[in-house]
PDB file of C-alpha atoms in Angstrom:
ATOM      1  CA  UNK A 953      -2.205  -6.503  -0.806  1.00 69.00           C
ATOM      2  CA  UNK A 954      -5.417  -7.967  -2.812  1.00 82.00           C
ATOM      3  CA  UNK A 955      -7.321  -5.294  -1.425  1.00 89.00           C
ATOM      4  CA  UNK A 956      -4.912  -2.462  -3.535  1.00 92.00           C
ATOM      5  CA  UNK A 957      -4.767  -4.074  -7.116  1.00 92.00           C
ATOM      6  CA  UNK A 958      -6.141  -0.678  -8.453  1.00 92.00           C
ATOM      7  CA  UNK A 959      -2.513   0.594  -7.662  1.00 95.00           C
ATOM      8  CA  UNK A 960      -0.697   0.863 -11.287  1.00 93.00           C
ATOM      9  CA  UNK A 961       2.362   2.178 -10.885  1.00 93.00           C
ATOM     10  CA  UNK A 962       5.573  -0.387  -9.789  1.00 94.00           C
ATOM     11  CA  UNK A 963       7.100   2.082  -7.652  1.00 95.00           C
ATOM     12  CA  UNK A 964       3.909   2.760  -5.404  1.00 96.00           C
ATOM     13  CA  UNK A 965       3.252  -0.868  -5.581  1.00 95.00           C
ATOM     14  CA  UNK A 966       6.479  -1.204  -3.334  1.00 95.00           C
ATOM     15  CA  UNK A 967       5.534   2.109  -1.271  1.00 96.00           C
ATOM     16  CA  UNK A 968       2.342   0.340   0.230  1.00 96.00           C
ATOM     17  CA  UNK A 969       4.191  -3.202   0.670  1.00 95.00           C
ATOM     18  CA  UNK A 970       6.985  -1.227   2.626  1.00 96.00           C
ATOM     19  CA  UNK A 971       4.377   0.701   4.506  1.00 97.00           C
ATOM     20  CA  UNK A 972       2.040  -2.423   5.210  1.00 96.00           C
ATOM     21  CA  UNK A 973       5.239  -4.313   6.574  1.00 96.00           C
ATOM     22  CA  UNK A 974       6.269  -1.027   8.803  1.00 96.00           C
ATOM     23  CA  UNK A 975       2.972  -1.521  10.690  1.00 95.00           C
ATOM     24  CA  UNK A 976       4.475  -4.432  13.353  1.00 90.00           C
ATOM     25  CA  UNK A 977       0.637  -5.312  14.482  1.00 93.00           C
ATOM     26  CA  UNK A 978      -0.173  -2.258  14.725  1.00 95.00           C
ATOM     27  CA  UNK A 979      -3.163  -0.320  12.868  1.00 96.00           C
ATOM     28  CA  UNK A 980      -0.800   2.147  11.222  1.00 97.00           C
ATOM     29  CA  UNK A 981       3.093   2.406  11.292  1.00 98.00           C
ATOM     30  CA  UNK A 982       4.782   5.022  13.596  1.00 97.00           C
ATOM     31  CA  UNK A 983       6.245   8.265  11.986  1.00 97.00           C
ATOM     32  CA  UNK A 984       9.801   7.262  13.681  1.00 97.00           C
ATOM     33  CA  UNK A 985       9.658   3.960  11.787  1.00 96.00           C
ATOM     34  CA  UNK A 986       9.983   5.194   8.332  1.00 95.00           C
ATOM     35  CA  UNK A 987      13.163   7.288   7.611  1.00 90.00           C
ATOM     36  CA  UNK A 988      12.876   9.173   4.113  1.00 81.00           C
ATOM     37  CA  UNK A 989      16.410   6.952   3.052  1.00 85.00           C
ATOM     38  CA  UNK A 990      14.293   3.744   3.173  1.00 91.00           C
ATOM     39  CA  UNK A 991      12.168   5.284   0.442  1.00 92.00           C
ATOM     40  CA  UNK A 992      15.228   6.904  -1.655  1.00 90.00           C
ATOM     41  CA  UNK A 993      14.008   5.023  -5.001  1.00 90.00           C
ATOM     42  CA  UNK A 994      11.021   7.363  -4.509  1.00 93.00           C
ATOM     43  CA  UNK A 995      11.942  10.142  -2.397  1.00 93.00           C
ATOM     44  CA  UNK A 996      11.552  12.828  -5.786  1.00 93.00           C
ATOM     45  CA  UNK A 997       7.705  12.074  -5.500  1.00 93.00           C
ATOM     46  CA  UNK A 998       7.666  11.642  -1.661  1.00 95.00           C
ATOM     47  CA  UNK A 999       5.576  14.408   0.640  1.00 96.00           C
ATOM     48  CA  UNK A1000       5.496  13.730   4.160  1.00 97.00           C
ATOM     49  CA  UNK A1001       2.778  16.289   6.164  1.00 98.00           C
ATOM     50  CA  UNK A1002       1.790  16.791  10.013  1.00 98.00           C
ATOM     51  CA  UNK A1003      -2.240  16.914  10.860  1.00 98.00           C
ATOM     52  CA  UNK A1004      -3.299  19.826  13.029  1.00 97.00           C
ATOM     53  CA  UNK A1005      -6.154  18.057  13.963  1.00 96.00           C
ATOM     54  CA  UNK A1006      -7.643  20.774  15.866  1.00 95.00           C
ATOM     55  CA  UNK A1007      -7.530  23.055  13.110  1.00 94.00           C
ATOM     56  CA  UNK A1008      -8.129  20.400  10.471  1.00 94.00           C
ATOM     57  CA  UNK A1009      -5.146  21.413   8.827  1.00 96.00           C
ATOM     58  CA  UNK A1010      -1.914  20.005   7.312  1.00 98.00           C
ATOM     59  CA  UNK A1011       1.792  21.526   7.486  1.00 98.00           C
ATOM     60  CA  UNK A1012       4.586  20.087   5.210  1.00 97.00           C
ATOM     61  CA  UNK A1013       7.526  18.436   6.134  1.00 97.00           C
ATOM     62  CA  UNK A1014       9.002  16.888   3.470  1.00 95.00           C
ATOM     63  CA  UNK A1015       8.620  17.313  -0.153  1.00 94.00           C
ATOM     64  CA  UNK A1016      10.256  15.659  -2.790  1.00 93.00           C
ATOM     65  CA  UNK A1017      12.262  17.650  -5.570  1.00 91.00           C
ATOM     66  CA  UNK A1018       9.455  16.166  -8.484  1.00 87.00           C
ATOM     67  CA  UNK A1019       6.533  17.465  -6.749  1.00 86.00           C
ATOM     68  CA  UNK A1020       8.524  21.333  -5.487  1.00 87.00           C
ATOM     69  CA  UNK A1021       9.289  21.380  -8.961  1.00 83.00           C
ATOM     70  CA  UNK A1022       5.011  20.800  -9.856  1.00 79.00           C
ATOM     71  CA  UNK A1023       4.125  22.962  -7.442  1.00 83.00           C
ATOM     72  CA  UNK A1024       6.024  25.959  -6.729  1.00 84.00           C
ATOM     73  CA  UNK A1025       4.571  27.206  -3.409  1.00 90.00           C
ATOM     74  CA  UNK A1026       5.598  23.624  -1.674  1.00 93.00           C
ATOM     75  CA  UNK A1027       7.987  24.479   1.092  1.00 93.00           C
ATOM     76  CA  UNK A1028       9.219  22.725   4.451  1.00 95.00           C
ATOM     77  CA  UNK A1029       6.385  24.418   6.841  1.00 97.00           C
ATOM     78  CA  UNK A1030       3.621  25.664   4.585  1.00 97.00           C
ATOM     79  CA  UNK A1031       0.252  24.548   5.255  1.00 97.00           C
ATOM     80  CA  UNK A1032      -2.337  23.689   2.676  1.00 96.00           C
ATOM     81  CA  UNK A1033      -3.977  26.972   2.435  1.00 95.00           C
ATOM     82  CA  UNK A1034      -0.135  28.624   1.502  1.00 96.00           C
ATOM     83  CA  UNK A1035       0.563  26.094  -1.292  1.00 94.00           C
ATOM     84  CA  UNK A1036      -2.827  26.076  -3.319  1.00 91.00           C
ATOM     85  CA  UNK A1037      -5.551  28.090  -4.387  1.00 90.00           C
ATOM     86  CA  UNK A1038      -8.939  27.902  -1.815  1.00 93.00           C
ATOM     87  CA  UNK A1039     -10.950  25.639  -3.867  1.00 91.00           C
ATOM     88  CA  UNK A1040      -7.995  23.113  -4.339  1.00 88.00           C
ATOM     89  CA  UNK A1041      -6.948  23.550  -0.525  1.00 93.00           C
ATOM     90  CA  UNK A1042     -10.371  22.713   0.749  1.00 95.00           C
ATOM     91  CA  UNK A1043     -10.114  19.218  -1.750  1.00 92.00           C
ATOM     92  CA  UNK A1044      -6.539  18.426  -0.453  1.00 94.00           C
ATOM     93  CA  UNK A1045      -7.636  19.167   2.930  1.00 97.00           C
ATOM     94  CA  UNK A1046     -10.814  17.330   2.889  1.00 97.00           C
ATOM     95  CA  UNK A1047      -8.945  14.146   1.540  1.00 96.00           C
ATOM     96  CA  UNK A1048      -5.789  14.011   3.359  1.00 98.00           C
ATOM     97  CA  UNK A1049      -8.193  14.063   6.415  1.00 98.00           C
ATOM     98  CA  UNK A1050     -10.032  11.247   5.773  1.00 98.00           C
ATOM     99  CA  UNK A1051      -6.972   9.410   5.402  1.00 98.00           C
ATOM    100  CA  UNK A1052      -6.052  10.962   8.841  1.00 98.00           C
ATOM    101  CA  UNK A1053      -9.417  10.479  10.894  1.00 98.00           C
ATOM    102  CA  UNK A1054     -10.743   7.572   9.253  1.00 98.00           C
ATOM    103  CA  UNK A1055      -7.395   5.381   8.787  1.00 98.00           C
ATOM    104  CA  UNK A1056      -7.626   4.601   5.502  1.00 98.00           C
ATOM    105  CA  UNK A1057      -5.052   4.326   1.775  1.00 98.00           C
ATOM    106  CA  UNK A1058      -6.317   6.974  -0.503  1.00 97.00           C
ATOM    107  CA  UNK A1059      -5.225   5.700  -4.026  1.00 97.00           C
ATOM    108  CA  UNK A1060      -5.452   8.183  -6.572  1.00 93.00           C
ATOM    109  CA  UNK A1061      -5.155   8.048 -10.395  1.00 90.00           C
ATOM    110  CA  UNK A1062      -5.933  10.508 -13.773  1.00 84.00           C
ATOM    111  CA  UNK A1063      -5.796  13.997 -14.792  1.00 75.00           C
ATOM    112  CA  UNK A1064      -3.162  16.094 -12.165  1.00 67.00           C
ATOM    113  CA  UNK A1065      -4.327  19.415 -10.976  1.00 60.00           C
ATOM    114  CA  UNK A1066      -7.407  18.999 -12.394  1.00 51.00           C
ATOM    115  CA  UNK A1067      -8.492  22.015 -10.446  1.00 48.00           C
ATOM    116  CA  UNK A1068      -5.443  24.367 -11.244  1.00 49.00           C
ATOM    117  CA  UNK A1069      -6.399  23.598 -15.058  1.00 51.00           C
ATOM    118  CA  UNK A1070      -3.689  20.622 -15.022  1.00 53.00           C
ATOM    119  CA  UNK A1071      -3.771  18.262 -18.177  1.00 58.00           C
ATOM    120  CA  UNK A1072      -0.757  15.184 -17.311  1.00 67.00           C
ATOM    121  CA  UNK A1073      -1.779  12.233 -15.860  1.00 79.00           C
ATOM    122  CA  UNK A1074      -0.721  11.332 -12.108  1.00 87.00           C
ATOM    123  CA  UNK A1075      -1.168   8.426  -9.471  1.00 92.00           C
ATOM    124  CA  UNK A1076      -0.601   8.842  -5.905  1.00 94.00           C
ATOM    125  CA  UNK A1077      -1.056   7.274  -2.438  1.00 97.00           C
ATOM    126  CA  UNK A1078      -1.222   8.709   0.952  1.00 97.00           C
ATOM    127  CA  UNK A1079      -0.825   7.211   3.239  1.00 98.00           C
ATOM    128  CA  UNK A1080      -1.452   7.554   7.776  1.00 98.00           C
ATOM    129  CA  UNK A1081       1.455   7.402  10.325  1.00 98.00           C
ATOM    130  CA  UNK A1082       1.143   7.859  14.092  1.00 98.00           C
ATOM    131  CA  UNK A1083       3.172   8.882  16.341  1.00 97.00           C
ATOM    132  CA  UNK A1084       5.085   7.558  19.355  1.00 96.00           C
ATOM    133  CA  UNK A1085       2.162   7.331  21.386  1.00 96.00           C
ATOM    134  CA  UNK A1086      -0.118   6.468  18.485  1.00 96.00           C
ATOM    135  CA  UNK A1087      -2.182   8.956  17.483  1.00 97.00           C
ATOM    136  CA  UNK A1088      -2.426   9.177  13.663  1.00 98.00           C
ATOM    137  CA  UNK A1089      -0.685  12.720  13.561  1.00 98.00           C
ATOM    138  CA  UNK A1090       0.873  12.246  10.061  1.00 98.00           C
ATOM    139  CA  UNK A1091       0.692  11.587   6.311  1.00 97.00           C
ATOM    140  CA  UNK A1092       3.175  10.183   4.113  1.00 97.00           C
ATOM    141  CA  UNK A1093       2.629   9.464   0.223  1.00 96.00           C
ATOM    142  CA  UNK A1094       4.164   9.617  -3.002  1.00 95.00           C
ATOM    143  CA  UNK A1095       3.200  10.814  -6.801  1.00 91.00           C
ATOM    144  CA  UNK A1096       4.209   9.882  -9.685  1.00 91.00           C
ATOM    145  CA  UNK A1097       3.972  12.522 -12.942  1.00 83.00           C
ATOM    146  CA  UNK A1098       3.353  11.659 -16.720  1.00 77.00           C
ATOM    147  CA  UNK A1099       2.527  15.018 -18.122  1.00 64.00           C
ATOM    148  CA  UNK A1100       3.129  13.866 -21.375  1.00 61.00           C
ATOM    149  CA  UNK A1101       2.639  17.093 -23.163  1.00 49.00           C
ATOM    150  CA  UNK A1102       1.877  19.812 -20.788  1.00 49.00           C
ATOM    151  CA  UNK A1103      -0.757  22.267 -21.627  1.00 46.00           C
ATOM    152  CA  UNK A1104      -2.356  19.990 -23.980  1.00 44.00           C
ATOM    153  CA  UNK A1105      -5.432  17.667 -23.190  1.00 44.00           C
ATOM    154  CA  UNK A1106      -3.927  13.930 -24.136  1.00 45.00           C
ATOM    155  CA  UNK A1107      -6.063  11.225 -25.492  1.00 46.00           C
ATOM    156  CA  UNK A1108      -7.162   9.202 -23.393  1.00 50.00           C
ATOM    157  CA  UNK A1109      -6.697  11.549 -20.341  1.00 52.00           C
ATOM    158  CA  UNK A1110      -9.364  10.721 -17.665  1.00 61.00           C
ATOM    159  CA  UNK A1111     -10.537  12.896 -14.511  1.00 75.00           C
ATOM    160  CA  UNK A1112      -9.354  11.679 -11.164  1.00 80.00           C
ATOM    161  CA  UNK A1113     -10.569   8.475  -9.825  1.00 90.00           C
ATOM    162  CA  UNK A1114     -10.383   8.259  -6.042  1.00 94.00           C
ATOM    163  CA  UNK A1115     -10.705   5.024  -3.540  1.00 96.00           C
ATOM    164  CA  UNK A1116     -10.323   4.712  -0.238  1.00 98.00           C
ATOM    165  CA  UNK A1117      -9.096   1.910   1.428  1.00 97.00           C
ATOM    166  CA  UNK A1118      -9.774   1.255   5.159  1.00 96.00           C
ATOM    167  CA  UNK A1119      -7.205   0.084   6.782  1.00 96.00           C
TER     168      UNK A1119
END
């Protein structure tokens, strides 16, 4: 865990611990390893999406009721280019499949939406899972909201600072 002390928050903290100790010698855990119960304490912030690798794409399968009620156009089967705007697609997209191809922890912390015009503060990790034959065909992750006072830039409020973490 000494290589994620830039994760903040408690609650995500205890997401990657979980995760790490899912793994049973393997590189990543496997998608039928994790049930969204075992993560109940965070399941509001919780997204869970498949990889099209082919198409480079991501489809949602779960989403948890704090980040539907962020972003509207979240729904069980949307893909990335249904939920967000192209610009912030193509970011999502680009990130979530690093995490995907290269096997890594993307830890992410500051200004939310910074591309929809957002002005609350976030942190997030996503996070790879295979599936039962191993191929990393999934990405869980969770985010956790402080929007403080939406619609108003808050001292203090920093643009997003992204690592990744190979795993």
């Amino acid at each position: 865990m000494s290589a994620f002390g830039h994760v903040v928050a408690a609650p995500l903290r205890d997401l990657l611990a979980f995760y790490l100790g899912k793994r049973a010698g393997a590189r990543v855990p496997l998608r039928s390893s994790i049930s969204p119960v075992d993560l109940r304490n965070l399941l509001s912030g919780v997204f869970l999406y498949e990889y099209d690798r082919a198409n480079r794409d991501f489809q949602v399968r779960l989403a948890g009721n704090d980040i539907r009620d962020m972003v509207q156009t979240v729904r069980q089967g949307a893909r990335l280019d249904e939920i967000f705007p192209p610009e912030a697609a193509a970011t999502v997209r680009e990130r979530y499949a690093k995490v995907c191809d290269d096997v890594c922890v993307m830890h992410n912390i500051g200004q939310v939406f910074e591309k929809l015009g957002g002005t609350g503060q976030g942190e997030q990790l996503a996070l790879p899972l295979a599936d039962d034959g191993g191929d990393v065909r999934f990405l869980i992750g969770a985010t956790l909201y402080d929007l403080g006072n939406p619609g108003k830039p808050r001292p203090g409020n920093e643009k997003v600072r992204i690592t990744f973490t190979p795993l």
